[in-house]
């Protein structure tokens, strides 16, 4: 506690990264703080929530580009743009009636639907027409003779026809195309009256010449002449794409098909999301940057030869080049920030540059517990960064740290005024471990969804091109953020489990057509320093924490979830929305634990991992803590929980929403309502909430009240309310002491209460004769 107080007092907040003037000898703590280890879903939710908060406040990070830049950019590293706005077609396509076939167009009467021989205008009753012009697939320049013909066609029945090419415009007045295969052509010399051999003169030349007369006769087989219909072999204007059709949704990737649609509709400029800038910085005195001009500076030729130019104790900087390439693969503009030494002044210069120039800053190394691991101290102490988590319950990547930093930036708006307004903008910092595998795995788990969310902004569009929506609330943006595709795969060999942490095991995949399942093969030794374990890895297999005496390995033949990261099978599963992802919402093992067809274990006793409790938070107006702070404190007070929604509400709205089941918490099992409105107001709200509960849990409420009072004496005056409404458990408690109240029922007490509320019965093994106790 003393440590935290010292940091709070000593560290300045909200520096400008551009103009910051810092004394690098500023007194900072001598040790790295101890952080609570968070489950990966909770950590990912924190990342997405912070980004969504920034987007909800400022989601106008867009630029206007010419359409040519989407397909004719010389930058080979440029990934597809993301549309910032919904684009509709200003014109129909085709923009005119067009012919589907090469042939001749004629006009049928408005009352005609067949029987060409008996129509007025059919020559000698044989379906013979005078060919008076042509229409080719090009800009139409109508000749005087053709214009006169079209005028007659539009007002009277005639025996005139026009040659028409595939894709060419149908001349005004004509309404049917006869394929050329159903036509007999006759070319006559006007001067001599002699019928010419068709091979002696080109058809178009004869049609356009005044020296020749061209006629065509319909001769199709099987009584074809009586089967002719209006508009046959004609694409009507707008039949492919009506005017005002949606071409590209906001948030949609501008790929080849979208480019084609935009160009087809004459769209010359496009509003796109700015590509997020991600800076990559390596830290460490032992690192050496590689380049084509690198040469050995070793005093020992034999040693230099053996180490390929490295001094003894040096290693090449692997993380920075690998992560720069990975960020470009994710769709970001990757910025190389170089390498910083394990010294405060070196870190200060590099971090200041990164915060100034980049939306996201990635560092590798310097986040463990050593004396030279200064990164967090520099970020928090000198730049006022906020740490959201500093340890993750996962292997590899435990020391991964996520911070945000508010900096000043200049908003020079395009107005008549020359005033430049200073605004605050949030930078997102991912401090990754120094081991290359840890850095890459954590980049896949956290950076890929983060970059994807920054690329698309608050506009999320599904990969199938379904309609998108502009999402304004933080929770909506998080729920619809895109995360990894997921599959289930069968292990080909045994894999040992880690007894301390769940593992993201690198595997290669193949499809077994005989079983209709994916097969997964380990890439070998999984040390976080062994980059070869990422070579050929197409997925991260999610394996549970080992349980000594119960489950210490996964056996060949068992089925486990896999997050797809690379390879030919990435297209099998699409990017999932956060709310649909088993992994992101903490349900990664759910279907495996309940499926009888593909159990997670074979011939071994398995203790099921705890299923996270889905929690919603409602902060009543008047609470002093921020929503992010409340989320963090609620998670630390409950056993294995994940926040599925969070919102601020008034007294009246929260009661109404619970009565009408309209609080938007469809996925929540537990709703924690936190208030700080004073004794009278909170007492009135307690009474109102008690009225809407279907069933109260007074015994549980008493335990929570005692726990809250133990933390904060005045909390004992608060009327805690616990009960069930619309299938969800409700806990209403004071902001002062709420952590103590929740911790009073820490563990699975709340979970068991929820199961009882759902009407579940608990089968005790000694009563039911079963092998284990479980909820039925």
Coordinates of C-alpha atoms in Angstrom, one line a residue, residues 164-554:
X164 CA -26.4 -5.0 -81.9
X165 CA -23.2 -6.4 -80.2
X166 CA -23.0 -8.1 -76.8
X167 CA -23.0 -5.5 -74.1
X168 CA -24.0 -2.7 -76.5
X169 CA -26.8 -0.2 -75.7
X170 CA -30.2 -1.0 -77.1
X171 CA -31.2 1.9 -79.4
X172 CA -34.3 3.9 -78.3
X173 CA -37.6 2.3 -79.5
X174 CA -36.3 -1.3 -79.8
X175 CA -37.4 -3.9 -77.2
X176 CA -36.2 -7.4 -78.3
X177 CA -33.0 -9.0 -79.4
X178 CA -32.9 -11.9 -81.9
X179 CA -29.6 -13.9 -81.5
X180 CA -27.5 -13.9 -84.7
X181 CA -27.7 -17.7 -84.7
X182 CA -31.4 -17.4 -85.5
X183 CA -30.9 -15.0 -88.4
X184 CA -30.3 -15.2 -92.2
X185 CA -28.6 -12.2 -93.7
X186 CA -29.1 -10.9 -97.2
X187 CA -26.8 -8.2 -98.7
X188 CA -27.9 -6.6 -102.0
X189 CA -26.0 -4.1 -104.2
X190 CA -28.3 -1.1 -104.6
X191 CA -26.7 -0.2 -107.9
X192 CA -27.1 -3.5 -109.6
X193 CA -29.7 -5.3 -107.5
X194 CA -27.5 -8.3 -107.3
X195 CA -27.5 -10.3 -104.0
X196 CA -23.9 -10.5 -102.8
X197 CA -22.0 -13.4 -101.3
X198 CA -21.9 -12.6 -97.5
X199 CA -18.2 -13.6 -97.4
X200 CA -17.3 -10.9 -100.0
X201 CA -18.1 -8.0 -97.7
X202 CA -18.1 -7.4 -94.0
X203 CA -21.6 -7.1 -92.4
X204 CA -20.9 -3.8 -90.5
X205 CA -19.4 -2.3 -93.7
X206 CA -22.5 -3.2 -95.7
X207 CA -24.8 -1.9 -93.0
X208 CA -23.0 1.5 -92.8
X209 CA -22.7 1.8 -96.7
X210 CA -25.4 3.6 -98.7
X211 CA -24.4 1.4 -101.7
X212 CA -25.8 -1.8 -100.0
X213 CA -29.1 -2.8 -98.6
X214 CA -29.1 -5.4 -95.8
X215 CA -32.1 -7.4 -94.7
X216 CA -32.4 -10.1 -92.0
X217 CA -35.0 -12.9 -91.7
X218 CA -35.8 -14.9 -88.6
X219 CA -35.3 -18.5 -89.4
X220 CA -34.9 -20.3 -86.0
X221 CA -35.8 -24.0 -85.7
X222 CA -38.7 -25.5 -83.8
X223 CA -41.1 -22.7 -84.6
X224 CA -38.7 -20.2 -82.9
X225 CA -40.4 -17.3 -84.5
X226 CA -43.5 -17.8 -82.4
X227 CA -41.6 -18.0 -79.2
X228 CA -40.1 -14.5 -79.3
X229 CA -40.9 -12.3 -76.3
X230 CA -40.4 -8.7 -75.4
X231 CA -37.2 -7.8 -73.7
X232 CA -35.6 -11.2 -74.4
X233 CA -31.8 -11.2 -74.4
X234 CA -31.9 -7.6 -72.9
X235 CA -30.4 -6.5 -69.6
X236 CA -32.6 -3.7 -68.4
X237 CA -31.0 -0.6 -66.9
X238 CA -30.3 -1.2 -63.2
X239 CA -31.1 -4.9 -63.3
X240 CA -27.6 -5.7 -61.9
X241 CA -27.3 -2.8 -59.5
X242 CA -30.2 -0.4 -58.9
X243 CA -29.5 3.2 -58.1
X244 CA -28.7 3.9 -54.4
X245 CA -27.6 0.3 -53.8
X246 CA -25.0 -0.1 -51.0
X247 CA -21.6 -0.8 -52.6
X248 CA -19.5 -0.8 -49.4
X249 CA -20.5 -0.8 -45.8
X250 CA -18.8 1.4 -43.2
X251 CA -16.1 -0.7 -41.7
X252 CA -15.8 -3.0 -44.7
X253 CA -12.4 -4.0 -46.2
X254 CA -11.9 -2.5 -49.7
X255 CA -10.9 -5.6 -51.6
X256 CA -10.9 -6.4 -55.3
X257 CA -14.6 -6.9 -55.6
X258 CA -15.4 -3.7 -53.7
X259 CA -12.9 -1.8 -55.9
X260 CA -14.7 -3.1 -59.0
X261 CA -18.1 -2.1 -57.7
X262 CA -16.9 1.4 -56.8
X263 CA -15.3 2.0 -60.2
X264 CA -18.3 0.5 -61.9
X265 CA -20.5 3.1 -60.2
X266 CA -18.2 6.0 -61.0
X267 CA -17.0 6.6 -57.4
X268 CA -13.8 8.7 -57.8
X269 CA -13.0 9.5 -54.1
X270 CA -13.4 7.4 -51.0
X271 CA -13.5 8.1 -47.2
X272 CA -11.3 5.5 -45.5
X273 CA -10.1 4.9 -42.0
X274 CA -6.6 6.1 -41.3
X275 CA -4.3 3.2 -41.1
X276 CA -3.2 2.9 -37.4
X277 CA 0.4 3.6 -36.8
X278 CA 2.2 1.0 -34.6
X279 CA 5.7 1.7 -33.4
X280 CA 7.9 -1.2 -32.4
X281 CA 10.8 -0.7 -30.0
X282 CA 13.2 -3.3 -28.7
X283 CA 15.0 -2.8 -25.4
X284 CA 18.1 -4.4 -24.0
X285 CA 21.9 -3.8 -23.8
X286 CA 22.5 -7.3 -25.1
X287 CA 20.8 -6.7 -28.5
X288 CA 22.5 -6.0 -31.7
X289 CA 20.7 -4.7 -34.8
X290 CA 21.3 -6.7 -38.0
X291 CA 21.8 -5.0 -41.3
X292 CA 23.5 -5.8 -44.6
X293 CA 26.4 -3.6 -43.5
X294 CA 26.9 -5.4 -40.2
X295 CA 30.4 -6.5 -39.5
X296 CA 32.2 -8.0 -36.6
X297 CA 33.7 -5.8 -34.0
X298 CA 35.0 -8.6 -31.9
X299 CA 38.6 -8.7 -30.9
X300 CA 38.6 -12.5 -31.3
X301 CA 38.4 -13.5 -35.0
X302 CA 37.5 -17.1 -34.1
X303 CA 34.8 -16.1 -31.8
X304 CA 33.5 -13.5 -34.3
X305 CA 33.4 -16.1 -37.0
X306 CA 31.6 -18.5 -34.7
X307 CA 29.0 -16.0 -33.6
X308 CA 28.6 -14.4 -37.1
X309 CA 29.7 -10.9 -36.0
X310 CA 28.3 -10.9 -32.4
X311 CA 30.3 -10.0 -29.3
X312 CA 30.3 -12.5 -26.6
X313 CA 27.0 -12.0 -24.6
X314 CA 25.2 -10.4 -27.5
X315 CA 22.3 -11.6 -29.5
X316 CA 20.6 -10.2 -32.6
X317 CA 17.5 -8.2 -32.1
X318 CA 14.9 -10.6 -33.4
X319 CA 11.7 -9.2 -31.9
X320 CA 11.7 -5.8 -33.7
X321 CA 12.0 -7.1 -37.3
X322 CA 9.5 -10.0 -36.6
X323 CA 6.9 -7.7 -34.9
X324 CA 7.2 -5.0 -37.6
X325 CA 6.4 -7.7 -40.2
X326 CA 3.6 -9.0 -38.1
X327 CA 2.0 -5.6 -37.6
X328 CA 2.0 -5.0 -41.4
X329 CA 0.3 -8.4 -41.7
X330 CA -2.3 -7.2 -39.3
X331 CA -3.0 -4.1 -41.4
X332 CA -1.1 -1.5 -39.5
X333 CA 1.6 1.0 -40.7
X334 CA 4.6 -0.3 -38.8
X335 CA 7.1 2.2 -37.6
X336 CA 10.6 1.1 -36.7
X337 CA 11.7 2.9 -33.4
X338 CA 15.0 1.1 -33.2
X339 CA 16.5 -0.3 -30.0
X340 CA 16.8 1.3 -26.6
X341 CA 19.5 0.6 -24.0
X342 CA 18.5 -0.4 -20.5
X343 CA 18.9 3.2 -19.3
X344 CA 16.3 5.7 -18.4
X345 CA 17.6 8.4 -20.8
X346 CA 17.6 6.0 -23.7
X347 CA 14.2 4.7 -23.0
X348 CA 12.9 8.3 -22.5
X349 CA 14.0 9.4 -26.0
X350 CA 12.6 6.4 -27.8
X351 CA 9.3 6.2 -25.9
X352 CA 8.7 10.0 -26.3
X353 CA 9.2 9.5 -30.1
X354 CA 6.8 6.6 -30.1
X355 CA 4.1 8.3 -28.2
X356 CA 4.3 11.3 -30.4
X357 CA 4.3 9.5 -33.8
X358 CA 2.3 6.4 -33.2
X359 CA -1.2 5.3 -32.1
X360 CA 0.1 2.1 -30.6
X361 CA 3.5 1.6 -29.0
X362 CA 4.9 -1.9 -28.7
X363 CA 8.0 -2.6 -26.6
X364 CA 9.7 -5.9 -26.0
X365 CA 11.8 -6.7 -23.0
X366 CA 12.2 -4.8 -19.8
X367 CA 9.0 -5.9 -18.1
X368 CA 10.2 -8.6 -15.8
X369 CA 11.5 -8.3 -12.2
X370 CA 15.2 -7.5 -12.8
X371 CA 17.1 -4.4 -11.8
X372 CA 17.4 -3.2 -15.4
X373 CA 13.7 -3.8 -16.2
X374 CA 12.9 -0.1 -16.1
X375 CA 10.1 0.1 -18.7
X376 CA 7.1 0.3 -16.5
X377 CA 8.8 2.8 -14.2
X378 CA 9.6 5.1 -17.1
X379 CA 6.1 4.9 -18.7
X380 CA 4.3 5.4 -15.4
X381 CA 6.7 7.7 -13.6
X382 CA 7.8 10.0 -16.5
X383 CA 4.9 9.8 -18.9
X384 CA 1.9 9.4 -16.5
X385 CA 0.8 6.1 -18.1
X386 CA -1.9 4.0 -16.5
X387 CA -1.3 0.3 -16.0
X388 CA -4.4 -1.8 -16.8
X389 CA -2.7 -5.1 -16.2
X390 CA 0.9 -6.3 -15.7
X391 CA 0.6 -10.1 -15.5
X392 CA -1.5 -12.6 -17.4
X393 CA -2.4 -16.1 -16.4
X394 CA -1.0 -17.7 -19.6
X395 CA 2.0 -19.5 -21.1
X396 CA 4.0 -18.0 -22.8
X397 CA 3.7 -14.3 -22.1
X398 CA 3.1 -14.0 -18.3
X399 CA 4.8 -10.5 -17.9
X400 CA 2.8 -8.8 -20.7
X401 CA 1.8 -5.3 -19.6
X402 CA -0.8 -3.0 -21.1
X403 CA -0.8 0.7 -20.4
X404 CA -2.6 3.8 -21.7
X405 CA -1.1 7.3 -21.9
X406 CA -3.0 10.5 -22.5
X407 CA -1.0 13.0 -24.5
X408 CA -1.6 16.4 -26.0
X409 CA -1.9 16.8 -29.8
X410 CA -2.6 19.7 -32.0
X411 CA -6.0 19.8 -33.8
X412 CA -5.6 22.2 -36.7
X413 CA -9.1 22.1 -38.1
X414 CA -9.9 23.3 -41.6
X415 CA -11.9 26.4 -40.6
X416 CA -11.5 30.2 -41.1
X417 CA -9.9 30.5 -37.7
X418 CA -6.1 29.9 -37.3
X419 CA -6.5 28.8 -33.7
X420 CA -4.9 25.5 -33.0
X421 CA -6.7 23.6 -30.2
X422 CA -4.9 21.3 -27.8
X423 CA -6.7 18.1 -27.3
X424 CA -6.0 14.9 -25.4
X425 CA -5.5 11.6 -27.2
X426 CA -4.9 8.2 -25.8
X427 CA -1.9 6.1 -26.8
X428 CA -2.0 2.4 -26.2
X429 CA 1.2 0.7 -25.0
X430 CA 1.9 -3.0 -25.1
X431 CA 5.0 -3.9 -23.2
X432 CA 5.7 -7.5 -24.3
X433 CA 8.2 -10.0 -22.9
X434 CA 11.7 -10.2 -24.4
X435 CA 11.5 -13.8 -25.4
X436 CA 10.5 -13.9 -29.1
X437 CA 7.8 -16.6 -28.8
X438 CA 6.1 -14.8 -25.9
X439 CA 6.2 -11.5 -27.9
X440 CA 4.6 -13.1 -31.0
X441 CA 2.0 -15.2 -29.2
X442 CA 0.9 -12.1 -27.2
X443 CA 0.8 -10.1 -30.4
X444 CA -1.6 -12.5 -32.0
X445 CA -3.8 -12.6 -28.9
X446 CA -3.9 -8.9 -28.1
X447 CA -2.4 -6.8 -30.9
X448 CA -4.3 -8.4 -33.8
X449 CA -7.8 -7.6 -32.2
X450 CA -6.5 -4.2 -31.1
X451 CA -5.2 -3.2 -34.6
X452 CA -8.4 -4.6 -36.2
X453 CA -10.6 -2.5 -33.9
X454 CA -8.4 0.6 -34.6
X455 CA -8.6 0.0 -38.4
X456 CA -12.4 -0.3 -38.4
X457 CA -13.2 2.2 -35.7
X458 CA -16.8 2.1 -34.3
X459 CA -18.0 0.7 -37.6
X460 CA -18.0 -3.0 -37.6
X461 CA -18.9 -5.0 -40.7
X462 CA -19.1 -8.8 -40.9
X463 CA -16.8 -10.6 -43.3
X464 CA -19.7 -11.7 -45.4
X465 CA -20.5 -8.1 -46.2
X466 CA -23.7 -8.0 -44.1
X467 CA -25.0 -4.7 -43.0
X468 CA -22.9 -2.8 -40.6
X469 CA -23.8 -0.2 -38.0
X470 CA -22.1 2.8 -36.5
X471 CA -21.6 1.8 -32.9
X472 CA -21.4 4.5 -30.3
X473 CA -21.5 2.9 -26.9
X474 CA -18.3 1.3 -25.6
X475 CA -20.0 -1.9 -24.8
X476 CA -21.4 -2.3 -28.3
X477 CA -18.0 -1.6 -29.8
X478 CA -16.4 -4.3 -27.6
X479 CA -19.1 -6.8 -28.2
X480 CA -18.7 -6.5 -32.0
X481 CA -14.9 -6.2 -32.1
X482 CA -13.3 -8.9 -34.3
X483 CA -11.1 -11.6 -32.8
X484 CA -9.4 -14.8 -34.0
X485 CA -11.2 -17.6 -35.8
X486 CA -11.6 -20.8 -33.8
X487 CA -11.8 -24.5 -34.6
X488 CA -11.5 -27.7 -32.6
X489 CA -8.7 -30.1 -33.5
X490 CA -7.6 -33.6 -32.4
X491 CA -4.1 -34.0 -30.9
X492 CA -1.9 -36.4 -32.7
X493 CA 0.5 -37.0 -29.8
X494 CA 0.6 -36.6 -26.0
X495 CA 1.3 -33.1 -24.6
X496 CA 2.4 -32.4 -21.0
X497 CA 0.4 -29.6 -19.2
X498 CA 1.9 -26.8 -17.2
X499 CA 0.8 -26.9 -13.5
X500 CA 0.9 -23.1 -13.1
X501 CA -0.7 -21.7 -16.2
X502 CA -2.9 -22.6 -19.1
X503 CA -0.9 -22.7 -22.4
X504 CA -1.2 -21.6 -25.9
X505 CA 0.5 -24.5 -27.6
X506 CA 1.8 -23.9 -31.1
X507 CA 0.5 -26.6 -33.6
X508 CA 0.5 -27.3 -37.2
X509 CA -2.8 -28.5 -38.7
X510 CA -4.0 -30.9 -41.3
X511 CA -7.5 -32.0 -42.4
X512 CA -8.4 -35.6 -42.1
X513 CA -11.0 -36.4 -44.7
X514 CA -11.7 -39.9 -43.3
X515 CA -12.8 -38.5 -39.9
X516 CA -13.9 -35.0 -41.0
X517 CA -11.8 -33.4 -38.3
X518 CA -8.7 -31.2 -38.0
X519 CA -5.6 -32.9 -36.7
X520 CA -3.1 -31.0 -34.7
X521 CA 0.6 -31.7 -34.3
X522 CA 2.9 -30.0 -31.8
X523 CA 5.7 -27.9 -33.3
X524 CA 8.1 -29.4 -30.7
X525 CA 9.7 -27.9 -27.6
X526 CA 7.6 -25.0 -26.5
X527 CA 10.2 -22.8 -24.7
X528 CA 9.4 -19.2 -25.1
X529 CA 13.0 -18.5 -26.3
X530 CA 12.7 -21.2 -29.1
X531 CA 11.4 -19.3 -32.1
X532 CA 11.4 -22.5 -34.1
X533 CA 8.2 -23.4 -32.3
X534 CA 6.4 -20.7 -34.3
X535 CA 7.9 -22.0 -37.6
X536 CA 5.1 -23.8 -39.3
X537 CA 2.6 -23.0 -36.5
X538 CA -0.9 -22.5 -38.0
X539 CA -2.7 -22.3 -34.7
X540 CA -2.5 -21.8 -30.9
X541 CA -4.1 -24.8 -29.2
X542 CA -5.7 -23.7 -25.9
X543 CA -4.7 -26.2 -23.2
X544 CA -5.8 -26.0 -19.6
X545 CA -3.6 -25.7 -16.5
X546 CA -2.4 -29.0 -15.3
X547 CA -3.8 -30.5 -12.0
X548 CA -1.4 -32.7 -10.1
X549 CA -2.8 -36.1 -9.4
X550 CA -5.7 -35.6 -11.8
X551 CA -4.8 -34.2 -15.2
X552 CA -1.1 -33.6 -16.1
X553 CA -1.2 -34.2 -19.8
X554 CA -3.4 -34.1 -22.9

